[in-house]
Coordinates of C-alpha atoms and ligand atoms in Angstrom, one line a residue:
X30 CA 127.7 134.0 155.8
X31 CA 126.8 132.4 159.3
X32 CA 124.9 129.2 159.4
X33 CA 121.6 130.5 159.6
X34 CA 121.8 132.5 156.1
X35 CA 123.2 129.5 154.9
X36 CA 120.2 127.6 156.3
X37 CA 117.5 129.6 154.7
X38 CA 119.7 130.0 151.7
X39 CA 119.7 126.1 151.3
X40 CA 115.6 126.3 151.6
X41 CA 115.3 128.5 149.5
X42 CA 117.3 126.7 146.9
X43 CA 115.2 123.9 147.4
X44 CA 111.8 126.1 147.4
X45 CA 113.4 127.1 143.8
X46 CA 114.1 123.8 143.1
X47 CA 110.5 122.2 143.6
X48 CA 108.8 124.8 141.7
X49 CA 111.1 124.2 138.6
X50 CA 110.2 121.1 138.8
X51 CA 106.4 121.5 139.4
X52 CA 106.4 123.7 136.5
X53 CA 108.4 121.0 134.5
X54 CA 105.5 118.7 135.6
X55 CA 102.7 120.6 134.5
X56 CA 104.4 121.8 130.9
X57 CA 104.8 117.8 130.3
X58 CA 101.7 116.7 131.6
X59 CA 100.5 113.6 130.2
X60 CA 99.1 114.1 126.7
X61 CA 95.4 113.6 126.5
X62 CA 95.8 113.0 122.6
X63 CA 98.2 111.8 120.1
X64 CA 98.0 112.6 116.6
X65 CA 100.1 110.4 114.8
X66 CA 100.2 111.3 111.3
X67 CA 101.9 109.1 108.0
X68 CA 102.7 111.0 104.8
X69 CA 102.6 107.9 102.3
X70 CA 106.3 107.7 100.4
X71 CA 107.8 110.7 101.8
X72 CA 111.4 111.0 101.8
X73 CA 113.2 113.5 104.4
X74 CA 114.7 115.1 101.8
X75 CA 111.5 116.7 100.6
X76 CA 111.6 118.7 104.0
X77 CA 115.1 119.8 103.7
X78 CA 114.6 120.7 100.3
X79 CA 111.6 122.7 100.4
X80 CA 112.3 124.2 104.0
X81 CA 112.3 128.0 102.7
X82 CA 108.7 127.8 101.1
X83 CA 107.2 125.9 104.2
X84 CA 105.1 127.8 106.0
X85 CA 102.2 125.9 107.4
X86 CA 102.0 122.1 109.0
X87 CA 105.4 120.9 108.1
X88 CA 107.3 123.9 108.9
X89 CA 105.6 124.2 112.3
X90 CA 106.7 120.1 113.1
X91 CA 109.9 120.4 110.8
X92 CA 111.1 123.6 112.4
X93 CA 109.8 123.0 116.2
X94 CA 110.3 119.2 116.5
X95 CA 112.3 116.6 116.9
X96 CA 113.8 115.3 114.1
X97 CA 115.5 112.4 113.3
X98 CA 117.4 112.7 110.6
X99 CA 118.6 109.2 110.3
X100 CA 115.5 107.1 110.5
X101 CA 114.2 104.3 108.5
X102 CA 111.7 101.9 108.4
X103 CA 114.4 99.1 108.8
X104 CA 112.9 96.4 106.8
X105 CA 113.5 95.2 103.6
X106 CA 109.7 95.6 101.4
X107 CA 109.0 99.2 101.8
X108 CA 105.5 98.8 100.7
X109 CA 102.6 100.6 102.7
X110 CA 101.3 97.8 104.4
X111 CA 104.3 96.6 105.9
X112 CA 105.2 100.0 106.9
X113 CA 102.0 101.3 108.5
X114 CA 102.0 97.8 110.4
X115 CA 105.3 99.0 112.0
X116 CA 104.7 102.6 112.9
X117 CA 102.4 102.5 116.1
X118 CA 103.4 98.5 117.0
X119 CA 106.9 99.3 117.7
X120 CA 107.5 96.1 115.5
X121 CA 109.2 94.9 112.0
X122 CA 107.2 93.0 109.7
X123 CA 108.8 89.4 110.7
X124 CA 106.3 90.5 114.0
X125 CA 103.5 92.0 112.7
X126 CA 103.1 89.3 109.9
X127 CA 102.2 92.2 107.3
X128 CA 104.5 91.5 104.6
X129 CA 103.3 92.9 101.4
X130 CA 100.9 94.9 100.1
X131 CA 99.2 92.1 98.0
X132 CA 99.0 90.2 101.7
X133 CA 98.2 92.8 103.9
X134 CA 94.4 93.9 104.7
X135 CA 92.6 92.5 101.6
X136 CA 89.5 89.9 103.4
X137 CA 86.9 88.3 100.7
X138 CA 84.8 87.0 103.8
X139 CA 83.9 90.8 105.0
X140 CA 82.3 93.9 103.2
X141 CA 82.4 97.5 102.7
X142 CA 79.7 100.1 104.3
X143 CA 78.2 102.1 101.5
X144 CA 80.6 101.4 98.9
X145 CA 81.9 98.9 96.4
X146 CA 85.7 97.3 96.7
X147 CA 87.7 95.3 98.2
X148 CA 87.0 93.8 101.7
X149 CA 89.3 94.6 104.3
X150 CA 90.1 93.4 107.9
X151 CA 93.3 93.2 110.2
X152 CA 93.1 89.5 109.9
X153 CA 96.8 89.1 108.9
X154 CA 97.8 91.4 111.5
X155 CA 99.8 89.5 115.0
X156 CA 100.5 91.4 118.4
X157 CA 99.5 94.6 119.7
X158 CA 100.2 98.4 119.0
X159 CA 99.8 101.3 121.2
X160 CA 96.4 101.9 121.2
X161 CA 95.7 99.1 123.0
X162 CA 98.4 100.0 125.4
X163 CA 96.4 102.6 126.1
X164 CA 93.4 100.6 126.3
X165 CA 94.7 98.0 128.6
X166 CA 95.7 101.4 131.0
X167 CA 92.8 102.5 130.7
X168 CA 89.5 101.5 129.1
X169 CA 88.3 104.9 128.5
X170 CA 90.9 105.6 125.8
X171 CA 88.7 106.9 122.6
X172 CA 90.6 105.9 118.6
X173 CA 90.1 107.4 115.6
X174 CA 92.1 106.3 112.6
X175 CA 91.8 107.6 108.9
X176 CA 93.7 107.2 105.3
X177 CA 92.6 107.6 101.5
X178 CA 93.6 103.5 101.8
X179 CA 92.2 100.8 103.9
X180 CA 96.0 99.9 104.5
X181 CA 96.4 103.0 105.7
X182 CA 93.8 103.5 108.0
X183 CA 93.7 100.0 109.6
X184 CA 97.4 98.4 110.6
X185 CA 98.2 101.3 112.7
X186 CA 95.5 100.5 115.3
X187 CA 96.1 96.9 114.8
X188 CA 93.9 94.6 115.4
X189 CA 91.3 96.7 117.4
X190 CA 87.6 97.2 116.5
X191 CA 87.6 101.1 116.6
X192 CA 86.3 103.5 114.3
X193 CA 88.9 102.9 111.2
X194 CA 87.9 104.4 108.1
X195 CA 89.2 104.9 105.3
X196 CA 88.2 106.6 101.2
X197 CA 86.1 104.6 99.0
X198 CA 85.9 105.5 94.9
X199 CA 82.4 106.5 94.9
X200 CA 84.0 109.5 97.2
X201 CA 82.5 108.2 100.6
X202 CA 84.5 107.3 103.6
X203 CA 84.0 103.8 104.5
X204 CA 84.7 101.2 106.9
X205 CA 84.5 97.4 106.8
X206 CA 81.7 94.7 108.5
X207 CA 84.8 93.7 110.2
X208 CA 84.3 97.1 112.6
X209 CA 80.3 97.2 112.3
X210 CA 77.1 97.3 110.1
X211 CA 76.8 100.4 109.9
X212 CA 78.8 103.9 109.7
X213 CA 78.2 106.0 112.6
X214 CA 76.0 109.5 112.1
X215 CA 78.7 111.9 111.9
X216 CA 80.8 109.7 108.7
X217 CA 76.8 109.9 107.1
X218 CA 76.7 113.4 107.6
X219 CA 80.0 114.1 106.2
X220 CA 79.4 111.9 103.2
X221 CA 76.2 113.6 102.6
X222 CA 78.4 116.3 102.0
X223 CA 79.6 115.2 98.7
X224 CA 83.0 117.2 99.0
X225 CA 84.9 114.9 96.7
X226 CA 82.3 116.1 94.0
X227 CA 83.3 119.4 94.6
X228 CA 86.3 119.3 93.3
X229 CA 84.9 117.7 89.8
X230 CA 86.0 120.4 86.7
X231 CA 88.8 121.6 89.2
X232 CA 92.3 122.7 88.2
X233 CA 95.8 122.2 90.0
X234 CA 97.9 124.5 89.3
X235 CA 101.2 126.2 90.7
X236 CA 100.8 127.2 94.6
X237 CA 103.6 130.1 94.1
X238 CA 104.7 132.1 91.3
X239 CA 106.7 129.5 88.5
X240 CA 110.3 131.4 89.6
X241 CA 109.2 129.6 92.9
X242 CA 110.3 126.1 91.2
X243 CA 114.0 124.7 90.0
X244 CA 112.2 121.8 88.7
X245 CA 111.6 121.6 85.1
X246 CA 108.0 120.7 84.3
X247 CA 108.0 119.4 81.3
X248 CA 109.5 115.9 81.9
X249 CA 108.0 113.4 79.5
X250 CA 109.2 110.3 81.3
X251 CA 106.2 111.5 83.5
X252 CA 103.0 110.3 83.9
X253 CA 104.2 107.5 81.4
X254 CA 104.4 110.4 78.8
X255 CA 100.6 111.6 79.7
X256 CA 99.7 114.7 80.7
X257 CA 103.1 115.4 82.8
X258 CA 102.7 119.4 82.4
X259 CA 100.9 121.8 85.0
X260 CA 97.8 122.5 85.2
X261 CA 96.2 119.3 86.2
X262 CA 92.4 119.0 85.8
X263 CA 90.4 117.2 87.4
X264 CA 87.6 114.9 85.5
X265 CA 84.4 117.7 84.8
X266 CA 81.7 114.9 85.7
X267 CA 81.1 114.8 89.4
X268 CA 80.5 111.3 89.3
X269 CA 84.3 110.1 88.0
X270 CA 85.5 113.5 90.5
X271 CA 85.6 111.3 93.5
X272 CA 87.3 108.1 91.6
X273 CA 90.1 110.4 90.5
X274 CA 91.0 112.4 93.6
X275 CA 93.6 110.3 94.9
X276 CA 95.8 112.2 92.0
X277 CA 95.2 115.5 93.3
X278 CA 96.9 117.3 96.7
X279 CA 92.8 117.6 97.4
X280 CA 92.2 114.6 98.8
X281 CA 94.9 115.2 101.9
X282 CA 92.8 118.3 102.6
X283 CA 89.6 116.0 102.5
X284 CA 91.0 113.6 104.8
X285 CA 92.3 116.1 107.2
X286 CA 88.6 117.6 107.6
X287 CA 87.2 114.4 107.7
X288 CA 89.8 113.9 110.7
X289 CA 88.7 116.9 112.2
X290 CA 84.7 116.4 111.6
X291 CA 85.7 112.8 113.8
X292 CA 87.8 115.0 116.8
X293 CA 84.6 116.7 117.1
X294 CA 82.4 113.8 117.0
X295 CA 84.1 111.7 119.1
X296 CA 85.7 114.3 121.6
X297 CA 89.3 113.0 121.1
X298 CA 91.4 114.7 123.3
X299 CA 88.6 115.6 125.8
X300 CA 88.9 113.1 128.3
X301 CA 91.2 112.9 131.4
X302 CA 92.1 109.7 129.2
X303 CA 95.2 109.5 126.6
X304 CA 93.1 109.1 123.1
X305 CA 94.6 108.3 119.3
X306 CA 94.3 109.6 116.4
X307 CA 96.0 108.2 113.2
X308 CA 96.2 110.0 110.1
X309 CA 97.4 108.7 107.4
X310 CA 98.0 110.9 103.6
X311 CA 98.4 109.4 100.3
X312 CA 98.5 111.8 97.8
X313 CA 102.3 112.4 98.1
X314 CA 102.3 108.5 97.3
X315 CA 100.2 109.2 94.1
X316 CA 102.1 112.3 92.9
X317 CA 105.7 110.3 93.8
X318 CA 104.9 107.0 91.4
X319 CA 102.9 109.5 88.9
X320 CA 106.0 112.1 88.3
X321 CA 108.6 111.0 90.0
X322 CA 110.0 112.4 93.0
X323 CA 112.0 115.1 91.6
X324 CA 109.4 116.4 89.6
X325 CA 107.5 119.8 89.7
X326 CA 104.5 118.2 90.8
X327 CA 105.9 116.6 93.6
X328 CA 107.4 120.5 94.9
X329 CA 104.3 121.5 94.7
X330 CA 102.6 118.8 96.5
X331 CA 104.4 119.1 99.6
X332 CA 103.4 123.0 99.8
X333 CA 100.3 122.4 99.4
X334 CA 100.3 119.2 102.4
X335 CA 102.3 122.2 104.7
X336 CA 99.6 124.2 103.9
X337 CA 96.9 121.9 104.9
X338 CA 98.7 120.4 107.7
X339 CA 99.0 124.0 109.0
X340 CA 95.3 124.9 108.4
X341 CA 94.3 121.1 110.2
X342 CA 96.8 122.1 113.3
X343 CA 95.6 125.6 113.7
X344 CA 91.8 124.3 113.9
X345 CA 92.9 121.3 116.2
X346 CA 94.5 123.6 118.3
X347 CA 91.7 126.0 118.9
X348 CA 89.6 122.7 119.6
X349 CA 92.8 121.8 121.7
X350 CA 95.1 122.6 124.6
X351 CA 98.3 122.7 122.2
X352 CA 100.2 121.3 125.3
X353 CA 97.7 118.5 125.5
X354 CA 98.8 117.4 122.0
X355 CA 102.0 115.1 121.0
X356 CA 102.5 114.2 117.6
X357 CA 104.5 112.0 115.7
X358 CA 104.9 112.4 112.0
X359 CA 106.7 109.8 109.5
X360 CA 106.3 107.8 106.4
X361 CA 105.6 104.0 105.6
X362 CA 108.6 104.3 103.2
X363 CA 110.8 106.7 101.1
X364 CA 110.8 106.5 96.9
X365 CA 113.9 105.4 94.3
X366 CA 114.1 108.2 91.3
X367 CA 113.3 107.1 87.7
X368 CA 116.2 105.9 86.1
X369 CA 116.3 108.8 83.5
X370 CA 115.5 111.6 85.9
X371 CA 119.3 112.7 87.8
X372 CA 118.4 115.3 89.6
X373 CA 119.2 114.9 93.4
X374 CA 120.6 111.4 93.8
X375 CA 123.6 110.0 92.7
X376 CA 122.2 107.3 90.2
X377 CA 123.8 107.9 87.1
X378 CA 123.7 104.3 85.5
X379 CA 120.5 103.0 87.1
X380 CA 118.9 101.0 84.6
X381 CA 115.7 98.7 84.4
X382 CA 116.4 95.3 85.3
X383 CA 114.4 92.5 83.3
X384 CA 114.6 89.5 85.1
X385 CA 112.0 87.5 83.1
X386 CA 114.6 85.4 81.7
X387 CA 115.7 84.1 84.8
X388 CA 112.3 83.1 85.6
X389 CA 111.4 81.8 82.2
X390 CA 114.2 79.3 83.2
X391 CA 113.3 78.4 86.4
X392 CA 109.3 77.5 85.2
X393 CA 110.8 75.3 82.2
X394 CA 113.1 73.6 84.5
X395 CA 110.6 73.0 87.0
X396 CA 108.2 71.9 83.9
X397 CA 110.1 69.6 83.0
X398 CA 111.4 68.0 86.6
X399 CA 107.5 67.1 86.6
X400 CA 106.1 70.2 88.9
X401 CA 102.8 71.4 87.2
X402 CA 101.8 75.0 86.6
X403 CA 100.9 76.9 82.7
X404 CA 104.0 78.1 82.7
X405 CA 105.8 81.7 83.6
X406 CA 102.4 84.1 83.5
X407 CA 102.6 87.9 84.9
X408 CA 99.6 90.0 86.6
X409 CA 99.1 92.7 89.6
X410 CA 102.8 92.3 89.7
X411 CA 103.3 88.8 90.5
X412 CA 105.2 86.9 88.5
X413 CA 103.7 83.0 88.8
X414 CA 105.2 80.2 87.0
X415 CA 105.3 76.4 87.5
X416 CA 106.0 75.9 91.7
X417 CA 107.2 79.6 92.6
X418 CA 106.0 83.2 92.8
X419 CA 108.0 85.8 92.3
X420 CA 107.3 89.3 93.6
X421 CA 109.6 92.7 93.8
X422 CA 112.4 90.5 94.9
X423 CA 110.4 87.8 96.6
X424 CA 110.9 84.5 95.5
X425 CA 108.6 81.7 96.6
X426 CA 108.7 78.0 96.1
X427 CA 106.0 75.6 96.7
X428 CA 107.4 73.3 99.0
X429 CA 105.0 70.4 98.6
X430 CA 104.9 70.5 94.5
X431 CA 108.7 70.2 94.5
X432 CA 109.3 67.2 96.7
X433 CA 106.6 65.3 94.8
X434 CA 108.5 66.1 91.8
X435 CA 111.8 65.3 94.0
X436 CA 113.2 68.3 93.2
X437 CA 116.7 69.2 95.0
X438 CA 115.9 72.8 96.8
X439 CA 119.0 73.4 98.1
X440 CA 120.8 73.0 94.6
X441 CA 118.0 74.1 92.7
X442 CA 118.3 77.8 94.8
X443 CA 122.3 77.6 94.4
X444 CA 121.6 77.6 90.3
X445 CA 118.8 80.1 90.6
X446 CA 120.6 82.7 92.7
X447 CA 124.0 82.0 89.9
X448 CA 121.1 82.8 87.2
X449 CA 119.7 86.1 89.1
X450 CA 123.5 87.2 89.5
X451 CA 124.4 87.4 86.2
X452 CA 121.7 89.8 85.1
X453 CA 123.0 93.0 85.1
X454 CA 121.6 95.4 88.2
X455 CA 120.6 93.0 90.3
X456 CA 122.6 93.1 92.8
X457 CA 122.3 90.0 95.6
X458 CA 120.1 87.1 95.6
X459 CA 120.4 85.4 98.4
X460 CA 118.2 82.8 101.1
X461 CA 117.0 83.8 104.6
X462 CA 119.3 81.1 105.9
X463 CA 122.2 82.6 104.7
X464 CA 121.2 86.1 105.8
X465 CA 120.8 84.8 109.2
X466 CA 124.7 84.6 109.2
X467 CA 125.1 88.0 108.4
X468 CA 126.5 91.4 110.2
X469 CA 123.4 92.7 110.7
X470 CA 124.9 95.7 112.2
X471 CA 127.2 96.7 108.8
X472 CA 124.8 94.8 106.5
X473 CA 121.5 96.7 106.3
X474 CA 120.2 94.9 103.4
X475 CA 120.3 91.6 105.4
X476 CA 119.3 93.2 108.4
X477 CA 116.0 94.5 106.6
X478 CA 115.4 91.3 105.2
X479 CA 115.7 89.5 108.0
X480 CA 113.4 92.0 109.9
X481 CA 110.8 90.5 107.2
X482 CA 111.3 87.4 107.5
X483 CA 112.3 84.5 110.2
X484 CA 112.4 81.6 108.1
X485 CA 112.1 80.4 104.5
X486 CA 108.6 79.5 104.7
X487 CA 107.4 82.4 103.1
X488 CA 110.9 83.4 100.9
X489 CA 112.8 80.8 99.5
X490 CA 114.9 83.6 97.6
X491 CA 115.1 87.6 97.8
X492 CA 116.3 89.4 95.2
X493 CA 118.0 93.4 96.1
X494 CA 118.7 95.3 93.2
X495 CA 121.9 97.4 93.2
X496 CA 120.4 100.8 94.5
X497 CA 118.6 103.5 91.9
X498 CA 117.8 100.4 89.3
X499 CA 114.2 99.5 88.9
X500 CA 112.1 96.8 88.0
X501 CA 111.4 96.6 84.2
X502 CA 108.1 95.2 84.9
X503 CA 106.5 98.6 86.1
X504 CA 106.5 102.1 84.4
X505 CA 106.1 104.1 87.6
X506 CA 108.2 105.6 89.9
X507 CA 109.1 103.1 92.1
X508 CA 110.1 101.7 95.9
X509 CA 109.6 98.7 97.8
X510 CA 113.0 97.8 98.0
X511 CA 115.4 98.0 101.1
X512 CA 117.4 100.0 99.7
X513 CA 118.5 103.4 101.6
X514 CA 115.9 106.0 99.6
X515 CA 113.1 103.3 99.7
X516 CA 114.1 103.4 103.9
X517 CA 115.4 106.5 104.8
X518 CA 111.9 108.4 106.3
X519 CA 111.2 111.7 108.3
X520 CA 111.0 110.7 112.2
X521 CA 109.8 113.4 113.9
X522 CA 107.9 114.2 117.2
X523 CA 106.4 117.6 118.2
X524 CA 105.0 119.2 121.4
X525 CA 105.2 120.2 124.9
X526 CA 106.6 116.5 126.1
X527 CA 109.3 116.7 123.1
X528 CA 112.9 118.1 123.5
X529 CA 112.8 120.2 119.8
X530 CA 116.2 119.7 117.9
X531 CA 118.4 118.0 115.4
X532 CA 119.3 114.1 116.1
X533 CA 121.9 112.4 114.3
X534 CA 121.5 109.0 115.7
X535 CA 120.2 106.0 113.8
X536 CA 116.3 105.5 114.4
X537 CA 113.7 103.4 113.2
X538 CA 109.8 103.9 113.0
X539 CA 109.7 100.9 115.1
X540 CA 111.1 103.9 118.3
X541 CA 108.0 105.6 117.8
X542 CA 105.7 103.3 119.4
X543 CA 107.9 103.2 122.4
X544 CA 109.0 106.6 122.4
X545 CA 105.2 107.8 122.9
X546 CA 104.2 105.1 125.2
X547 CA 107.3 106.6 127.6
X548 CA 105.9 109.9 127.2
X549 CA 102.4 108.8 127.9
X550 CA 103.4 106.1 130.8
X551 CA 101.9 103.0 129.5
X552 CA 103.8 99.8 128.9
X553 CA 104.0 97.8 125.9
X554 CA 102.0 94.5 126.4
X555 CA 104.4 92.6 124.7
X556 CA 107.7 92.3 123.7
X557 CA 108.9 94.9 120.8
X558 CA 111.2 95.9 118.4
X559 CA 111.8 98.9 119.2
X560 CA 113.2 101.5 122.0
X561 CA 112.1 104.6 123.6
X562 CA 113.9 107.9 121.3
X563 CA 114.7 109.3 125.0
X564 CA 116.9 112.3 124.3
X565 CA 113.2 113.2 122.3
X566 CA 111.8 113.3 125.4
X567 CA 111.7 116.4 127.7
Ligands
ZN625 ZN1 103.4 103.6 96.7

């Protein structure tokens, strides 16, 4: 080969070369929308053990994504407000100063828009998330977040005023005087609608033919012994319909049109701009803490989300350049199996734990060193007695209550935490002081807890029962601890910027955030948790 073959050899390598690399470029152009969708309370598990019947949503992200099949949300109260505050801020709850669900978007000083309830606001809510990443980048950026719960819909956007709404019990999406007086034309329009009546009289049945399920059905630990056999039906009166939909795979598919009617509406994805929209499902929640997750019901449920999630992506896409589109899909935590039910998880043994004892102690003890209170009393949860709360594991003391009582805290917590460990199933009780000492690499239980909480402000004590064991003070199916099936969530990320494939390394939700925002090209504004997923990336 003389030099001058070699020459135009060499350019035309490089010709080669550049248009590889053009083409690259334009296959990973920056997104113009991210649809970032949370399954409340579902566990990976559910995708590898339906994977054979999936055939719509799930199977097209499960199958053509990537997966990480080691993530978690890596903190230690795997409750839905804590979790959703993590998923697009890139930070743990210690951050985002959601902590529980009793303390996370409930706001007596604002209102609901054409519907009864619960104020809610992101008052609690510290830092920034992705969205107003975007923002910052570029004001254009258009948000659209939605959810059967407030919860849901709000702490992914953070504290933004964007359109955020969420389901209401008289059946209409709402949003809160926090956001604006009034909802916007298109939520009217799809309210006047009335499709949560529809579904009044309805039945749920079996999606496939019974052979289709392992599961036995008739499981009276269910349902707390109520109804825990297919068919479900749904109330006949289309006034209760709406109130009673969150039971019922339905109200996913009613909150993915109601997504859609809002992509239309508000041209997501449109704009030379990078726009959001969050998505969050709860009926998988429902189903989980109603029968369990092992239960026919909850086999069925996830067939019928793939299905809907398929029908919602195929209509998107039409709307949609597909390779304008990344999404992200996860949960805001996993579920525990009941006790009695051993079908998938190794928790033969798991029992209820009954602490009440333990806590009966502690109020007369305070009582009596002079603290005032009426004693131990129980609602929504929360155990209250005379100068502490005590909630899923969460032990608070009122600082100023026991110093006027001169009250020892330090030795008072030493008999408290000898107390909790004697009851059987419980299996650490420890203080955030001591945690801070901890391996936090080996030790995920202190790692998760202290990813709640910097100080002992807010916990005095926290309680971890030894995993599978629940709480005797709730009949339901149960999570919230950190625990690995209460942690242990689907990561996933899908589209035309995504590298599709299996990956075994340890990821938290808290990766998302930064994993989009490399995709996208926008910086965080602050500093996060989390770290860009980059072998994700393509
Ligand atoms: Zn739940």
């Amino acid at each position: 080969m003389n030099r001058n073959t070699n020459t135009r050899l060499v350019l035309l390598l490089a010709l080669l070369a550049a248009t590889a690399i053009k083409a690259h470029a334009q296959a990973v152009a920056k997104p113009k929308l991210v649809v970032f969708i949370t399954v409340d309370a579902m566990r990976p598990d559910y995708l590898s053990r339906f994977e054979s019947q999936l055939t719509g949503g799930l199977a097209r992200i499960y199958k053509g994504g990537a997966v990480f099949t080691n993530g978690f949300q890596d903190h230690a109260i795997t409750e839905t407000a804590p979790g959703h505050s993590a998923t697009m801020s890139g930070r743990f709850p210690v951050h985002t100063g959601i902590l529980t669900n009793l303390a996370g978007v409930n706001d007596t000083t604002v209102k609901l828009i054409d519907a009864e309830g619960l104020g809610a606001s992101p008052f609690r809510f510290k830092g920034t998330t992705l969205t107003d990443w975007l923002i910052a980048k570029d004001p254009r950026t258009k948000v659209l977040s939605v959810s059967r719960k407030d919860r849901g819909a709000i702490l992914p956007i953070g504290k933004s005023r964007q359109p955020i709404f969420w389901y209401a019990s008289n059946g209409n999406f709402t949003t809160s005087t926090y956001y604006g007086s009034a909802l916007p034309q298109w939520v009217q329009a799809f309210n006047a609608r009335k499709l949560p009546a529809s579904y009044a009289g309805q039945t749920w049945g079996l999606l496939l033919p019974e052979s289709s399920y392992q599961e036995p059905d008739s499981v009276a630990i269910e349902s707390s012994g109520i109804g825990f056999t297919f068919p479900h039906r749904e109330s006949a009166s289309a006034d209760t319909a709406p109130r009673l939909l969150g039971d019922f795979p339905w109200m996913d598919e009613v909150t993915l049109q109601f997504a859609l009617a809002g992509v239309n509406a508000l041209q997501l994805g449109n704009g030379p701009e990078t726009d959001v929209l969050a998505i969050s499902l709860s009926t998988t929640d429902a189903v989980g803490h109603r029968y369990g997750p092992d239960s026919r019901e909850m086999h069925d449920q996830i067939l019928r989300l793939d299905r809907s999630l398929g029908v919602f992506l195929d209509s998107l896409f039409k709307l949609r350049n597909q390779n304008d589109v990344v999404l992200a899909l996860t949960a805001d935590h996993g579920m525990q199996p009941y006790p009695e039910v051993h079908a998938h998880d190794p928790n033969g043994g798991a029992i209820r734990v009954e602490v009440r004892p333990v806590l009966q102690r502690l109020s007369d003890a305070l009582a009596k060193a002079g603290v005032p209170g009426k004693g131990l009393t129980y609602s929504l949860g929360v155990y209250e007695g005379n100068g502490f709360s005590f909630d899923g594991g969460l032990l608070e003391l009122d600082r100023q209550a026991l110093s006027s009582a001169r009250v020892n805290r330090d030795s008072l917590l030493r008999g408290v935490a000898a107390d909790f460990l004697r009851v059987p199933g419980v299996a650490r009780a420890e203080r955030i002081s001591e945690l801070a000492h901890a391996d936090t690499v080996n030790d995920a239980i202190a790692r998760r807890w202290l990813h709640m909480f910097g100080d002992e402000d807010k916990a005095a004590m926290v309680v971890t029962l030894a995993p599978y064991n629940y709480w005797a003070t709730y009949n339901l199916a149960q999570h919230g601890s950190p625990n690995e099936l209460d942690a242990h969530v689907p990561i996933i990320f899908y589209g035309s910027s995504i590298a599709p494939g299996r990956y075994s390394e340890f990821a938290r939700v808290v990766d998302m955030a930064p994993t989009l925002a490399a995709i996208i090209g926008v910086p965080p504004l602050e500093k996060i948790d989390g770290h860009a997923l980059q072998h994700a990336i393509r």
